[in-house]
Amino acid sequence: MRTCAFEYGRMPTFKTADRTDIHYTDDGAGPALVFTHSWGLNSGQWNQVIDHLADKGFRCVAYDRRGHGGSGAYAGEWTVDLLADDLAGLLEHLDLDDVTFVGHSLGCGEIVRYLSRHGTGRAHRAVLVAAQLPLLVQAPDNPDGVPEGMLNAMLADLESDVRQWCIDNCPPFFGDHPVSSEMVDWTVDQIAAAPVETLLATQRMGAYTDYRAELAQLDLPVVLIHGDADVSAPIELTARRAAMLLPHAELVEIPGAAHGLYLTHADRVITEIAG
């Protein structure tokens, strides 16, 4: 397995339209899989999954969202459109077609917005793991969503002490499943390395973005993989609703899995991605 620590100087990059450097990895050969990562993390979250899929005959491309990992810093307005355009730039740079997109949590929104904004011409299907969709925050037409006051309190705790917030939230993130202390520390370190302003802005962006209309218009197969013990993106608020909106959805519910199922249930996730 690849080491957890990236050697960023050795990773290839491309420049976005606003000249931001985006670091990416490109492993294996075969049908293309393109991975987007979770809030606060970077492409390294997929190392274990990519190792196995590259061995199975897939080309696995993963990248660090701007402001994360080895990619360039960003101090402007954070929008899902901006991130979808970065994803489009990567696909254009590598001239990838017939792509299976794989995302986790916030990264699923980037995929959905890419498909609705740039079309499905380069796409084969999408696999959305623990997706933060279709709308998390409470609204008049989304009464079961997360109350704004609860979101603001969480953001205040995050801003006060990022590392402690991560430590406190690791147990529910991984759920009742063994994860090595090294992997927990590495996950915390990834988030703590990102600027707090970036963490706050992207958390708000993810919670307030409404994907309901565009999900209903996505004309490609979408697999939703979700644990029924996910407290970060509760399944009844996210995957089950998204599955009802998507024209061609398959919902894979994993009993007992929490938000970090890309690690705790990696074998099942790999199987579903491989199709």
CSV table of C-alpha atoms in Angstrom, one decimal:
chain,number,residue,atom,x,y,z
A,1,MET,CA,0.0,0.0,0.0
A,2,ARG,CA,1.2,3.5,-0.7
A,3,THR,CA,2.4,5.5,2.2
A,4,CYS,CA,0.0,7.9,3.9
A,5,ALA,CA,2.3,10.8,3.6
A,6,PHE,CA,2.4,12.3,0.1
A,7,GLU,CA,5.6,13.4,-1.6
A,8,TYR,CA,3.9,16.4,-3.1
A,9,GLY,CA,6.9,17.5,-5.1
A,10,ARG,CA,6.7,14.3,-7.0
A,11,MET,CA,3.0,14.5,-7.7
A,12,PRO,CA,1.9,15.8,-11.2
A,13,THR,CA,-0.1,19.0,-11.3
A,14,PHE,CA,-2.3,20.9,-13.7
A,15,LYS,CA,-3.4,24.6,-13.5
A,16,THR,CA,-7.0,25.6,-13.3
A,17,ALA,CA,-8.5,28.5,-15.2
A,18,ASP,CA,-7.5,30.9,-12.4
A,19,ARG,CA,-4.0,29.4,-12.3
A,20,THR,CA,-4.4,27.4,-9.2
A,21,ASP,CA,-2.2,24.3,-9.0
A,22,ILE,CA,-4.1,21.0,-8.5
A,23,HIS,CA,-2.1,18.0,-7.4
A,24,TYR,CA,-3.3,14.6,-8.6
A,25,THR,CA,-2.3,10.9,-8.7
A,26,ASP,CA,-2.8,8.6,-11.7
A,27,ASP,CA,-2.4,4.9,-10.9
A,28,GLY,CA,-3.0,1.7,-13.0
A,29,ALA,CA,-4.4,1.2,-16.5
A,30,GLY,CA,-7.8,0.3,-17.8
A,31,PRO,CA,-11.3,1.8,-17.3
A,32,ALA,CA,-11.0,5.2,-15.7
A,33,LEU,CA,-12.1,5.9,-12.1
A,34,VAL,CA,-11.9,9.5,-10.9
A,35,PHE,CA,-12.1,10.1,-7.1
A,36,THR,CA,-13.2,13.2,-5.2
A,37,HIS,CA,-12.5,13.4,-1.5
A,38,SER,CA,-14.4,14.3,1.6
A,39,TRP,CA,-14.6,17.6,3.4
A,40,GLY,CA,-11.3,18.5,5.1
A,41,LEU,CA,-9.4,15.5,3.8
A,42,ASN,CA,-7.4,15.0,0.6
A,43,SER,CA,-7.0,12.4,-2.1
A,44,GLY,CA,-5.0,10.2,0.2
A,45,GLN,CA,-8.2,9.1,1.9
A,46,TRP,CA,-8.7,6.7,-1.1
A,47,ASN,CA,-5.2,5.1,-0.9
A,48,GLN,CA,-6.5,1.7,0.3
A,49,VAL,CA,-9.3,1.6,-2.2
A,50,ILE,CA,-7.1,2.7,-5.1
A,51,ASP,CA,-4.4,0.2,-4.4
A,52,HIS,CA,-7.0,-2.6,-4.8
A,53,LEU,CA,-8.7,-1.2,-7.8
A,54,ALA,CA,-5.5,-0.5,-9.7
A,55,ASP,CA,-4.6,-4.2,-9.1
A,56,LYS,CA,-8.0,-5.2,-10.5
A,57,GLY,CA,-7.3,-3.4,-13.8
A,58,PHE,CA,-8.6,0.1,-13.4
A,59,ARG,CA,-7.0,3.5,-14.0
A,60,CYS,CA,-7.5,5.4,-10.8
A,61,VAL,CA,-7.2,9.2,-10.8
A,62,ALA,CA,-7.5,11.2,-7.5
A,63,TYR,CA,-6.8,14.8,-6.8
A,64,ASP,CA,-6.5,17.2,-3.9
A,65,ARG,CA,-9.3,19.9,-3.9
A,66,ARG,CA,-7.8,23.4,-4.1
A,67,GLY,CA,-6.8,24.5,-0.6
A,68,HIS,CA,-6.2,20.9,0.5
A,69,GLY,CA,-3.3,18.6,0.5
A,70,GLY,CA,-0.7,19.5,-2.0
A,71,SER,CA,-2.9,21.7,-4.2
A,72,GLY,CA,-2.7,25.5,-4.2
A,73,ALA,CA,-4.2,27.7,-1.6
A,74,TYR,CA,-7.4,29.6,-2.2
A,75,ALA,CA,-8.7,32.7,-0.6
A,76,GLY,CA,-11.8,33.5,-2.7
A,77,GLU,CA,-15.4,32.6,-2.5
A,78,TRP,CA,-16.0,28.9,-2.2
A,79,THR,CA,-18.8,27.6,-4.5
A,80,VAL,CA,-19.6,24.1,-5.8
A,81,ASP,CA,-19.5,25.6,-9.3
A,82,LEU,CA,-15.8,26.5,-8.8
A,83,LEU,CA,-15.0,23.0,-7.6
A,84,ALA,CA,-17.0,21.4,-10.4
A,85,ASP,CA,-15.0,23.4,-12.9
A,86,ASP,CA,-11.7,22.2,-11.3
A,87,LEU,CA,-12.9,18.6,-11.8
A,88,ALA,CA,-13.7,19.5,-15.4
A,89,GLY,CA,-10.2,20.9,-15.9
A,90,LEU,CA,-8.7,17.7,-14.6
A,91,LEU,CA,-10.7,15.5,-17.0
A,92,GLU,CA,-9.8,17.8,-19.9
A,93,HIS,CA,-6.1,17.8,-18.9
A,94,LEU,CA,-6.0,14.0,-18.9
A,95,ASP,CA,-8.5,13.7,-21.7
A,96,LEU,CA,-10.5,11.1,-19.8
A,97,ASP,CA,-13.7,9.6,-21.2
A,98,ASP,CA,-16.2,6.9,-20.1
A,99,VAL,CA,-15.4,7.8,-16.5
A,100,THR,CA,-16.8,6.3,-13.4
A,101,PHE,CA,-16.8,9.0,-10.7
A,102,VAL,CA,-16.3,8.0,-7.1
A,103,GLY,CA,-16.9,10.5,-4.3
A,104,HIS,CA,-17.2,10.6,-0.6
A,105,SER,CA,-19.4,13.0,1.4
A,106,LEU,CA,-18.8,16.6,0.2
A,107,GLY,CA,-17.0,15.2,-2.8
A,108,CYS,CA,-20.2,13.7,-4.1
A,109,GLY,CA,-21.6,17.2,-4.5
A,110,GLU,CA,-18.7,18.1,-6.7
A,111,ILE,CA,-19.5,15.2,-9.0
A,112,VAL,CA,-23.2,16.0,-9.2
A,113,ARG,CA,-22.5,19.6,-10.0
A,114,TYR,CA,-19.9,18.7,-12.6
A,115,LEU,CA,-22.5,16.4,-14.3
A,116,SER,CA,-25.2,19.0,-14.2
A,117,ARG,CA,-22.9,21.9,-15.2
A,118,HIS,CA,-20.7,20.2,-17.8
A,119,GLY,CA,-22.8,17.3,-18.9
A,120,THR,CA,-22.4,13.6,-19.0
A,121,GLY,CA,-20.4,13.3,-22.2
A,122,ARG,CA,-17.3,12.0,-20.4
A,123,ALA,CA,-19.2,10.0,-17.8
A,124,HIS,CA,-20.1,6.3,-17.6
A,125,ARG,CA,-21.6,6.2,-14.1
A,126,ALA,CA,-21.2,7.6,-10.6
A,127,VAL,CA,-20.6,5.9,-7.2
A,128,LEU,CA,-21.5,8.2,-4.3
A,129,VAL,CA,-20.2,7.0,-0.9
A,130,ALA,CA,-21.9,8.5,2.2
A,131,ALA,CA,-23.1,11.4,0.1
A,132,GLN,CA,-23.9,14.7,1.7
A,133,LEU,CA,-27.0,15.1,-0.6
A,134,PRO,CA,-29.5,16.3,-1.5
A,135,LEU,CA,-29.8,19.1,1.2
A,136,LEU,CA,-28.5,19.0,4.8
A,137,VAL,CA,-29.6,22.2,6.4
A,138,GLN,CA,-33.2,22.8,7.6
A,139,ALA,CA,-35.5,24.8,5.3
A,140,PRO,CA,-39.2,25.4,5.0
A,141,ASP,CA,-39.4,22.6,2.4
A,142,ASN,CA,-36.7,20.5,4.2
A,143,PRO,CA,-38.1,20.5,7.8
A,144,ASP,CA,-36.1,17.5,8.9
A,145,GLY,CA,-32.7,19.0,8.0
A,146,VAL,CA,-30.0,20.1,10.4
A,147,PRO,CA,-31.2,23.3,12.3
A,148,GLU,CA,-29.1,26.3,11.5
A,149,GLY,CA,-28.3,26.9,15.2
A,150,MET,CA,-26.9,23.4,15.5
A,151,LEU,CA,-24.7,23.9,12.4
A,152,ASN,CA,-23.5,27.3,13.7
A,153,ALA,CA,-22.6,25.7,17.1
A,154,MET,CA,-20.6,23.0,15.4
A,155,LEU,CA,-18.7,25.5,13.3
A,156,ALA,CA,-17.9,27.6,16.4
A,157,ASP,CA,-16.4,24.5,18.0
A,158,LEU,CA,-14.5,23.7,14.9
A,159,GLU,CA,-13.1,27.2,14.7
A,160,SER,CA,-12.1,27.2,18.3
A,161,ASP,CA,-9.9,24.1,18.1
A,162,VAL,CA,-9.7,22.2,14.9
A,163,ARG,CA,-7.6,19.3,16.1
A,164,GLN,CA,-9.7,18.8,19.3
A,165,TRP,CA,-12.9,18.9,17.2
A,166,CYS,CA,-11.5,16.2,15.0
A,167,ILE,CA,-10.4,14.0,17.9
A,168,ASP,CA,-13.9,14.4,19.5
A,169,ASN,CA,-15.6,13.4,16.2
A,170,CYS,CA,-13.5,10.5,15.2
A,171,PRO,CA,-15.4,7.9,17.2
A,172,PRO,CA,-18.8,8.6,15.5
A,173,PHE,CA,-17.0,9.1,12.1
A,174,PHE,CA,-15.7,5.5,12.1
A,175,GLY,CA,-18.5,4.0,14.2
A,176,ASP,CA,-18.2,0.7,16.1
A,177,HIS,CA,-15.5,-0.7,13.9
A,178,PRO,CA,-11.7,-1.1,14.6
A,179,VAL,CA,-9.5,1.5,13.0
A,180,SER,CA,-5.8,1.7,13.8
A,181,SER,CA,-4.5,4.6,15.8
A,182,GLU,CA,-2.2,5.5,13.0
A,183,MET,CA,-5.1,5.9,10.6
A,184,VAL,CA,-7.1,8.0,13.1
A,185,ASP,CA,-4.0,10.2,13.6
A,186,TRP,CA,-3.5,10.5,9.9
A,187,THR,CA,-7.2,11.5,9.3
A,188,VAL,CA,-7.0,14.1,12.0
A,189,ASP,CA,-3.7,15.5,10.6
A,190,GLN,CA,-5.2,15.9,7.1
A,191,ILE,CA,-8.0,18.0,8.4
A,192,ALA,CA,-5.9,20.0,10.8
A,193,ALA,CA,-3.4,20.9,8.0
A,194,ALA,CA,-6.1,22.7,6.1
A,195,PRO,CA,-6.6,26.4,6.8
A,196,VAL,CA,-9.5,26.9,9.3
A,197,GLU,CA,-11.1,29.5,7.0
A,198,THR,CA,-11.2,26.8,4.3
A,199,LEU,CA,-12.7,24.3,6.6
A,200,LEU,CA,-15.4,26.7,7.8
A,201,ALA,CA,-16.3,27.9,4.3
A,202,THR,CA,-16.5,24.5,2.7
A,203,GLN,CA,-18.5,23.1,5.6
A,204,ARG,CA,-21.1,25.8,5.1
A,205,MET,CA,-21.0,25.4,1.4
A,206,GLY,CA,-21.8,21.7,1.7
A,207,ALA,CA,-24.6,22.1,4.2
A,208,TYR,CA,-26.4,24.9,2.3
A,209,THR,CA,-26.1,23.7,-1.3
A,210,ASP,CA,-29.4,22.3,-2.6
A,211,TYR,CA,-28.9,19.5,-5.2
A,212,ARG,CA,-32.5,18.4,-5.4
A,213,ALA,CA,-33.4,19.8,-8.8
A,214,GLU,CA,-30.2,18.7,-10.5
A,215,LEU,CA,-30.3,15.1,-9.0
A,216,ALA,CA,-33.7,14.7,-10.7
A,217,GLN,CA,-32.2,15.5,-14.1
A,218,LEU,CA,-29.1,13.2,-14.0
A,219,ASP,CA,-29.4,10.7,-16.8
A,220,LEU,CA,-26.8,8.1,-15.9
A,221,PRO,CA,-26.5,5.2,-13.5
A,222,VAL,CA,-25.7,6.3,-9.9
A,223,VAL,CA,-24.9,3.9,-7.1
A,224,LEU,CA,-25.4,5.3,-3.6
A,225,ILE,CA,-23.4,3.5,-0.8
A,226,HIS,CA,-24.4,4.5,2.7
A,227,GLY,CA,-24.2,3.2,6.2
A,228,ASP,CA,-27.3,3.2,8.4
A,229,ALA,CA,-25.2,4.3,11.4
A,230,ASP,CA,-23.9,7.5,9.6
A,231,VAL,CA,-24.4,10.4,12.0
A,232,SER,CA,-22.5,12.9,9.8
A,233,ALA,CA,-24.9,12.4,6.9
A,234,PRO,CA,-27.9,10.5,8.3
A,235,ILE,CA,-29.2,8.0,5.7
A,236,GLU,CA,-32.8,9.0,6.0
A,237,LEU,CA,-31.9,12.6,5.3
A,238,THR,CA,-29.4,11.9,2.5
A,239,ALA,CA,-29.1,8.7,0.5
A,240,ARG,CA,-32.7,7.5,0.8
A,241,ARG,CA,-34.0,10.9,-0.4
A,242,ALA,CA,-31.3,11.2,-3.1
A,243,ALA,CA,-32.2,7.7,-4.4
A,244,MET,CA,-35.8,8.8,-4.8
A,245,LEU,CA,-34.8,11.8,-6.8
A,246,LEU,CA,-32.3,10.1,-9.2
A,247,PRO,CA,-33.8,8.6,-12.3
A,248,HIS,CA,-31.4,5.6,-12.4
A,249,ALA,CA,-30.3,5.0,-8.8
A,250,GLU,CA,-29.2,1.9,-6.9
A,251,LEU,CA,-29.1,2.3,-3.1
A,252,VAL,CA,-26.7,0.0,-1.2
A,253,GLU,CA,-27.3,0.3,2.5
A,254,ILE,CA,-24.6,-1.2,4.8
A,255,PRO,CA,-25.9,-2.1,8.2
A,256,GLY,CA,-23.9,-0.6,11.1
A,257,ALA,CA,-21.6,1.4,8.8
A,258,ALA,CA,-20.8,5.0,9.7
A,259,HIS,CA,-19.5,7.9,7.7
A,260,GLY,CA,-15.9,6.5,7.4
A,261,LEU,CA,-17.0,3.4,5.6
A,262,TYR,CA,-14.4,3.9,2.8
A,263,LEU,CA,-12.0,2.5,5.5
A,264,THR,CA,-14.1,0.4,7.8
A,265,HIS,CA,-16.0,-1.3,4.9
A,266,ALA,CA,-13.4,-0.9,2.1
A,267,ASP,CA,-14.0,-4.4,0.7
A,268,ARG,CA,-17.7,-3.7,0.1
A,269,VAL,CA,-17.0,-0.2,-1.3
A,270,ILE,CA,-14.3,-1.7,-3.7
A,271,THR,CA,-16.8,-4.4,-4.9
A,272,GLU,CA,-19.5,-1.8,-5.7
A,273,ILE,CA,-17.1,0.5,-7.5
A,274,ALA,CA,-15.7,-2.4,-9.6
A,275,GLY,CA,-19.2,-3.2,-10.6
